[in-house]
PDB file of C-alpha atoms in Angstrom:
ATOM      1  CA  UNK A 222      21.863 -51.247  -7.161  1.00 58.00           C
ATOM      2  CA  UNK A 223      19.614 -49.768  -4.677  1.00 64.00           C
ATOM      3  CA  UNK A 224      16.320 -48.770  -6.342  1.00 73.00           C
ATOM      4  CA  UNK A 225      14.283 -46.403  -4.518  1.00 78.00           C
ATOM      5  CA  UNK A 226      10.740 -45.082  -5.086  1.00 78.00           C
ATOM      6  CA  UNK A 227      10.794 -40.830  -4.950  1.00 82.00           C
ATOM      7  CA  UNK A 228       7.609 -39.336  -5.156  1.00 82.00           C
ATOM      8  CA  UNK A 229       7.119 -35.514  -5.562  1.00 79.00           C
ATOM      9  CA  UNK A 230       4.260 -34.751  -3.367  1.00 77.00           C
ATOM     10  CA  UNK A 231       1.941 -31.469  -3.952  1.00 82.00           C
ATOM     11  CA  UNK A 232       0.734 -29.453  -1.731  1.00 86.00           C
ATOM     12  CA  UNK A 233      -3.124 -29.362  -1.181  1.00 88.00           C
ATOM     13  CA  UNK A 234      -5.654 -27.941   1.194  1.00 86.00           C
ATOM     14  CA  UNK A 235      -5.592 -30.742   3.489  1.00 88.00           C
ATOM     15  CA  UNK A 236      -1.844 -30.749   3.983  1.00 89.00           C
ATOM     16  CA  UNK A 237      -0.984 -27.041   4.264  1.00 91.00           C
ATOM     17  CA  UNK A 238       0.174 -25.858   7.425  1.00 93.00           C
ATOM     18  CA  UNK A 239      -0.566 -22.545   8.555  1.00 94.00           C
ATOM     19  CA  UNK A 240       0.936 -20.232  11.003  1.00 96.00           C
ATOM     20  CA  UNK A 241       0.023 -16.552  12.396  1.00 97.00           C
ATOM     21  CA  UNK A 242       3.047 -14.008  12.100  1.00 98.00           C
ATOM     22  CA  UNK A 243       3.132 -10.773  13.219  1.00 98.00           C
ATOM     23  CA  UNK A 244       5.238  -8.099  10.992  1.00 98.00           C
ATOM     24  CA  UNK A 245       6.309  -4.876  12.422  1.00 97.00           C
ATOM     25  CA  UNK A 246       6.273  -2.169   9.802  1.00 97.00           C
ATOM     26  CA  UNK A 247       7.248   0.478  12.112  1.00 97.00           C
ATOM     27  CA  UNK A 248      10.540   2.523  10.557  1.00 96.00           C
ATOM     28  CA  UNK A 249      10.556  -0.132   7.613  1.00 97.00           C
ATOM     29  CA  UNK A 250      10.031   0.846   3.764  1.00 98.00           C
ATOM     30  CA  UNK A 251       6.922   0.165   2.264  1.00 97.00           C
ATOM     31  CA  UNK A 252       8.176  -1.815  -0.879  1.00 96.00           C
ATOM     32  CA  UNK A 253      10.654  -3.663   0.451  1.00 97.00           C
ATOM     33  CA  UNK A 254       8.333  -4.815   3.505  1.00 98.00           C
ATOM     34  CA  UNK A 255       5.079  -5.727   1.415  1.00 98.00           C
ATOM     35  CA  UNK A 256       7.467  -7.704  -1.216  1.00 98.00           C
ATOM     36  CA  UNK A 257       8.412  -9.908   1.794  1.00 98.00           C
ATOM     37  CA  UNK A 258       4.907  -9.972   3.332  1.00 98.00           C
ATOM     38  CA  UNK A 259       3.605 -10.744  -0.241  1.00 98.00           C
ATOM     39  CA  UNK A 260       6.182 -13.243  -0.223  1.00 98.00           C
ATOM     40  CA  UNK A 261       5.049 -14.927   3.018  1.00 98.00           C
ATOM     41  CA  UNK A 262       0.932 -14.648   1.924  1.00 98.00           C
ATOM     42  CA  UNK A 263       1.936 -16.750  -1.194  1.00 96.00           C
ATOM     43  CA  UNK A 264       3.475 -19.626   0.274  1.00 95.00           C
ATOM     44  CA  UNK A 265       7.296 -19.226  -1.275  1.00 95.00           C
ATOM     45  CA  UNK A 266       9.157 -19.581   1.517  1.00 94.00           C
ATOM     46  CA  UNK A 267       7.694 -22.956   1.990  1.00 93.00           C
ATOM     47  CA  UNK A 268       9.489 -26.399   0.638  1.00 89.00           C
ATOM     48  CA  UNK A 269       6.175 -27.375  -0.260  1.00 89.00           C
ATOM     49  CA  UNK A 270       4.885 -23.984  -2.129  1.00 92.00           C
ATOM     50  CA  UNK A 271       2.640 -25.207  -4.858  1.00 91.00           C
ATOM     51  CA  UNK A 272       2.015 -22.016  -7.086  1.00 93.00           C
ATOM     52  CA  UNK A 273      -2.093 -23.276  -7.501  1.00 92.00           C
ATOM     53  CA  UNK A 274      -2.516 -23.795  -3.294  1.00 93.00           C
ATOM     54  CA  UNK A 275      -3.162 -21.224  -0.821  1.00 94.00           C
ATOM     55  CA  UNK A 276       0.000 -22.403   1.171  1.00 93.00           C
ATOM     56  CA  UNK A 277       0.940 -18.980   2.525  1.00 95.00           C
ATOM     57  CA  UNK A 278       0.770 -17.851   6.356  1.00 97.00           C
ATOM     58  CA  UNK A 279      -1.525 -15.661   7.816  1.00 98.00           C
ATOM     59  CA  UNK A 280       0.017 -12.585   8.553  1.00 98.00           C
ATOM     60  CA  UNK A 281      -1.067  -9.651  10.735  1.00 98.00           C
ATOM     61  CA  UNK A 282       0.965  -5.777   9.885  1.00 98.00           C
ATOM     62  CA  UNK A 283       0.936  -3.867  12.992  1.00 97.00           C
ATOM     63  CA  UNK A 284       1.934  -0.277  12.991  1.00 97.00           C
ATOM     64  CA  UNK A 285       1.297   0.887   9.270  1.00 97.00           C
ATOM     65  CA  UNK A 286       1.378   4.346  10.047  1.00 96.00           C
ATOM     66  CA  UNK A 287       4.885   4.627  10.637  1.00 97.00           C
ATOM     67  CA  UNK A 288       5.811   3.524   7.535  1.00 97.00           C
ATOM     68  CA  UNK A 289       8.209   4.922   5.510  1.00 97.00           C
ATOM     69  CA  UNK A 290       8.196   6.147   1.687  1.00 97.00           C
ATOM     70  CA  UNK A 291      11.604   6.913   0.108  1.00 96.00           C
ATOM     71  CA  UNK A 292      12.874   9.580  -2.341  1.00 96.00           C
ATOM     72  CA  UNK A 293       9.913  11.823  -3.588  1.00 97.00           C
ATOM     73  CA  UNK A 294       6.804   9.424  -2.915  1.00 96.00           C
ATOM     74  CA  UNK A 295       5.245  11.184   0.006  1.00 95.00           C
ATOM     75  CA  UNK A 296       4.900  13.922  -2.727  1.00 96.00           C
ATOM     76  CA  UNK A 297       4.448  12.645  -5.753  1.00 97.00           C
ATOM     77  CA  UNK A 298       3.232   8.914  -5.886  1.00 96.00           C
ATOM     78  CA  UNK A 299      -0.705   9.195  -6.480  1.00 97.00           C
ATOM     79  CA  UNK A 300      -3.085   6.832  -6.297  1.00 96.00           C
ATOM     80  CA  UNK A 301      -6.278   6.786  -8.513  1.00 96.00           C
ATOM     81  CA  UNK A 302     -10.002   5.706  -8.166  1.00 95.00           C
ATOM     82  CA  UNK A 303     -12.779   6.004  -9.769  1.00 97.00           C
ATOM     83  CA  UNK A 304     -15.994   6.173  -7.830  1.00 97.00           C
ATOM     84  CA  UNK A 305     -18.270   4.926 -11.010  1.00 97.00           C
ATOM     85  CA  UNK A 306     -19.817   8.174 -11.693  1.00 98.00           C
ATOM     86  CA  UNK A 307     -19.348  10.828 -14.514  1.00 98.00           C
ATOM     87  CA  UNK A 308     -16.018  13.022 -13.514  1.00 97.00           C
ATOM     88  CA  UNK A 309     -15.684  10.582 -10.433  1.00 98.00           C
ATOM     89  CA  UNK A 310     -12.086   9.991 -11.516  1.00 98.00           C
ATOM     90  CA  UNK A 311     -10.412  10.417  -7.606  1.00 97.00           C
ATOM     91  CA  UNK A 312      -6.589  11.222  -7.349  1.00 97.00           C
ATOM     92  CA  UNK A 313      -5.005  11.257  -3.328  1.00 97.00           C
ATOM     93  CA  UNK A 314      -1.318  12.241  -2.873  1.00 98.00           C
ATOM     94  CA  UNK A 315       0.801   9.245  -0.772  1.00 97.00           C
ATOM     95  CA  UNK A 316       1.474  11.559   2.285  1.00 97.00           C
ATOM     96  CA  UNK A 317      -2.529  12.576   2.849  1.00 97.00           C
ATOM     97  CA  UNK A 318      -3.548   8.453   2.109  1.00 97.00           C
ATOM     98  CA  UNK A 319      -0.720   7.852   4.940  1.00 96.00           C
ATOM     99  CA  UNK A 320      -2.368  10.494   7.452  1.00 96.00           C
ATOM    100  CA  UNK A 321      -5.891   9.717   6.582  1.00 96.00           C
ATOM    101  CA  UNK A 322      -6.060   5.677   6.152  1.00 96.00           C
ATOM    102  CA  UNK A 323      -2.246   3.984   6.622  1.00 97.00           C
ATOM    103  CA  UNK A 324      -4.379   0.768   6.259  1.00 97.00           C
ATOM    104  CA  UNK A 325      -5.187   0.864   2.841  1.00 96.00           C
ATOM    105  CA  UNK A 326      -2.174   2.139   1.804  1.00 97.00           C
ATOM    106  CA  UNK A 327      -0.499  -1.112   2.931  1.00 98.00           C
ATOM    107  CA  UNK A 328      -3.395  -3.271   2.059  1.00 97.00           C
ATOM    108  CA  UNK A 329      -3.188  -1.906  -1.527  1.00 96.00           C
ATOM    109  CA  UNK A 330       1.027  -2.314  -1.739  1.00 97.00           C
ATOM    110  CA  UNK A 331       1.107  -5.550  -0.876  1.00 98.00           C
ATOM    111  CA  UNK A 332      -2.412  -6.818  -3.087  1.00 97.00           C
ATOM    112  CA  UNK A 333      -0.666  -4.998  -5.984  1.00 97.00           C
ATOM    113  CA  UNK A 334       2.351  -7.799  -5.845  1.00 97.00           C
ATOM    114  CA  UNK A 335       0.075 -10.909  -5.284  1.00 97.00           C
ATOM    115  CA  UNK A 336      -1.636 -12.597  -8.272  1.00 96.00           C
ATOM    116  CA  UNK A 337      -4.531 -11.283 -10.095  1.00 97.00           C
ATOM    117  CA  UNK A 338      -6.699 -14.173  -9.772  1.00 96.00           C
ATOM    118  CA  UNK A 339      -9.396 -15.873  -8.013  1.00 97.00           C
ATOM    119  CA  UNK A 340      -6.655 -17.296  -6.101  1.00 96.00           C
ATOM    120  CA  UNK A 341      -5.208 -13.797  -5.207  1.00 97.00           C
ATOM    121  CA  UNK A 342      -8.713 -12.815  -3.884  1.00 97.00           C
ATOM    122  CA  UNK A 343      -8.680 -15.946  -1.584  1.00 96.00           C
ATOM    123  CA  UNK A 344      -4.864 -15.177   0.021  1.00 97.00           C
ATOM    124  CA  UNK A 345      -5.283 -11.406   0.548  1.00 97.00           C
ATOM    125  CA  UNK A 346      -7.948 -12.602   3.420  1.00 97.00           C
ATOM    126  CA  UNK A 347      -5.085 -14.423   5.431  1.00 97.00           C
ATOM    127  CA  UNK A 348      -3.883 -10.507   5.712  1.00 98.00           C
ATOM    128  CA  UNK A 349      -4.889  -7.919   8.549  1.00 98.00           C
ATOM    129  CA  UNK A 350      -3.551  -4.701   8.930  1.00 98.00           C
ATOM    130  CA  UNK A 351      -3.617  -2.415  11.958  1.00 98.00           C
ATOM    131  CA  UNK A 352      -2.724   1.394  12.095  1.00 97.00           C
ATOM    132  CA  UNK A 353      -0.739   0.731  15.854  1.00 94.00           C
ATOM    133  CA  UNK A 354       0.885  -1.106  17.594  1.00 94.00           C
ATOM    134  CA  UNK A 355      -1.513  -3.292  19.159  1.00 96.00           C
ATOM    135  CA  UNK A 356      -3.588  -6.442  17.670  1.00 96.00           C
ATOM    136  CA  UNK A 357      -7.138  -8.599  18.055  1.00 97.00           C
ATOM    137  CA  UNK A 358      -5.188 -12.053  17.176  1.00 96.00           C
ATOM    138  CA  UNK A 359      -3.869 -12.739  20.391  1.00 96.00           C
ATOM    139  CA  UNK A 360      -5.930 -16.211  20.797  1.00 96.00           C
ATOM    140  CA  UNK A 361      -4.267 -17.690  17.442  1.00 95.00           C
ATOM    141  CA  UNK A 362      -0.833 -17.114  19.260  1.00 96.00           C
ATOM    142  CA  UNK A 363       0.890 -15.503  16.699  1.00 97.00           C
ATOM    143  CA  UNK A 364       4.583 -15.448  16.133  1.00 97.00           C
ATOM    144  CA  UNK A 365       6.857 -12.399  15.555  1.00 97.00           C
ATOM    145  CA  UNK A 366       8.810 -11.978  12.051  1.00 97.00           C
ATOM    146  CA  UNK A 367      11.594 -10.072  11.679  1.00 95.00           C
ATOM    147  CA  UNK A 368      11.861  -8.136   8.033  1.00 90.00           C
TER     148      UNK A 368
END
């Protein structure tokens, strides 16, 4: 009988691999898009994913203002702030957040699906997101995903 040593190896800072994707949002839905970018950010697409490791890619979202909202959303998806002030509860309606600042709108769809933790904080920083088409990352020679 052969008897052979496995060893399941974790993932750590030293041993994590990361690569620079590009993601084209133009004509793609929002939620389905930022699921898979959240995906990607986390590290579970990875054989090595260790839920406790930033193992995820760094990912750069060109053309966010072409995105697309299903159904009713343009209309009647609102998102809430509030500024810290007496009355400073803020509502904006989806369509005027996706004329006025497509970033954030992105930004905030995709942080919404990663985890609330310290470690959330530290993998929404591998994400940049650009209103068009074009992109400051061309030195880290990133790669093209397809959704």
């Amino acid at each position: 009988m052969d008897t052979k040593s496995y060893k399941t190896l974790s993932a750590n800072a030293s041993t994590v691999e990361k690569k620079w994707l590009v993601v084209d949002f133009e004509g793609k839905v929002l939620g389905r898009a930022a699921s898979e970018v959240a995906r990607i950010l986390r590290g579970k697409h990875k054989t090595y994913f260790s839920p406790h490791i930033d193992c995820g890619d760094n990912v750069i979202i060109i053309n966010a203002d072409k995105v697309i909202l299903t159904g009713n959303k343009l209309d009647q998806k609102t998102y809430i702030h509030y500024t810290g002030y007496p009355g400073g509860q803020r509502e904006i309606v989806a369509k005027k957040k996706l004329q006025e600042n497509p970033v954030s709108l992105v930004e905030n769809a995709i942080k919404g699906m990663l985890p609330k933790t310290k470690l959330g904080k530290a993998i929404i920083k591998n994400l940049r997101v650009y209103a068009g088409g074009e992109h400051p990352h061309a030195a880290q020679e990133p790669q093209l995903y397809n959704i």
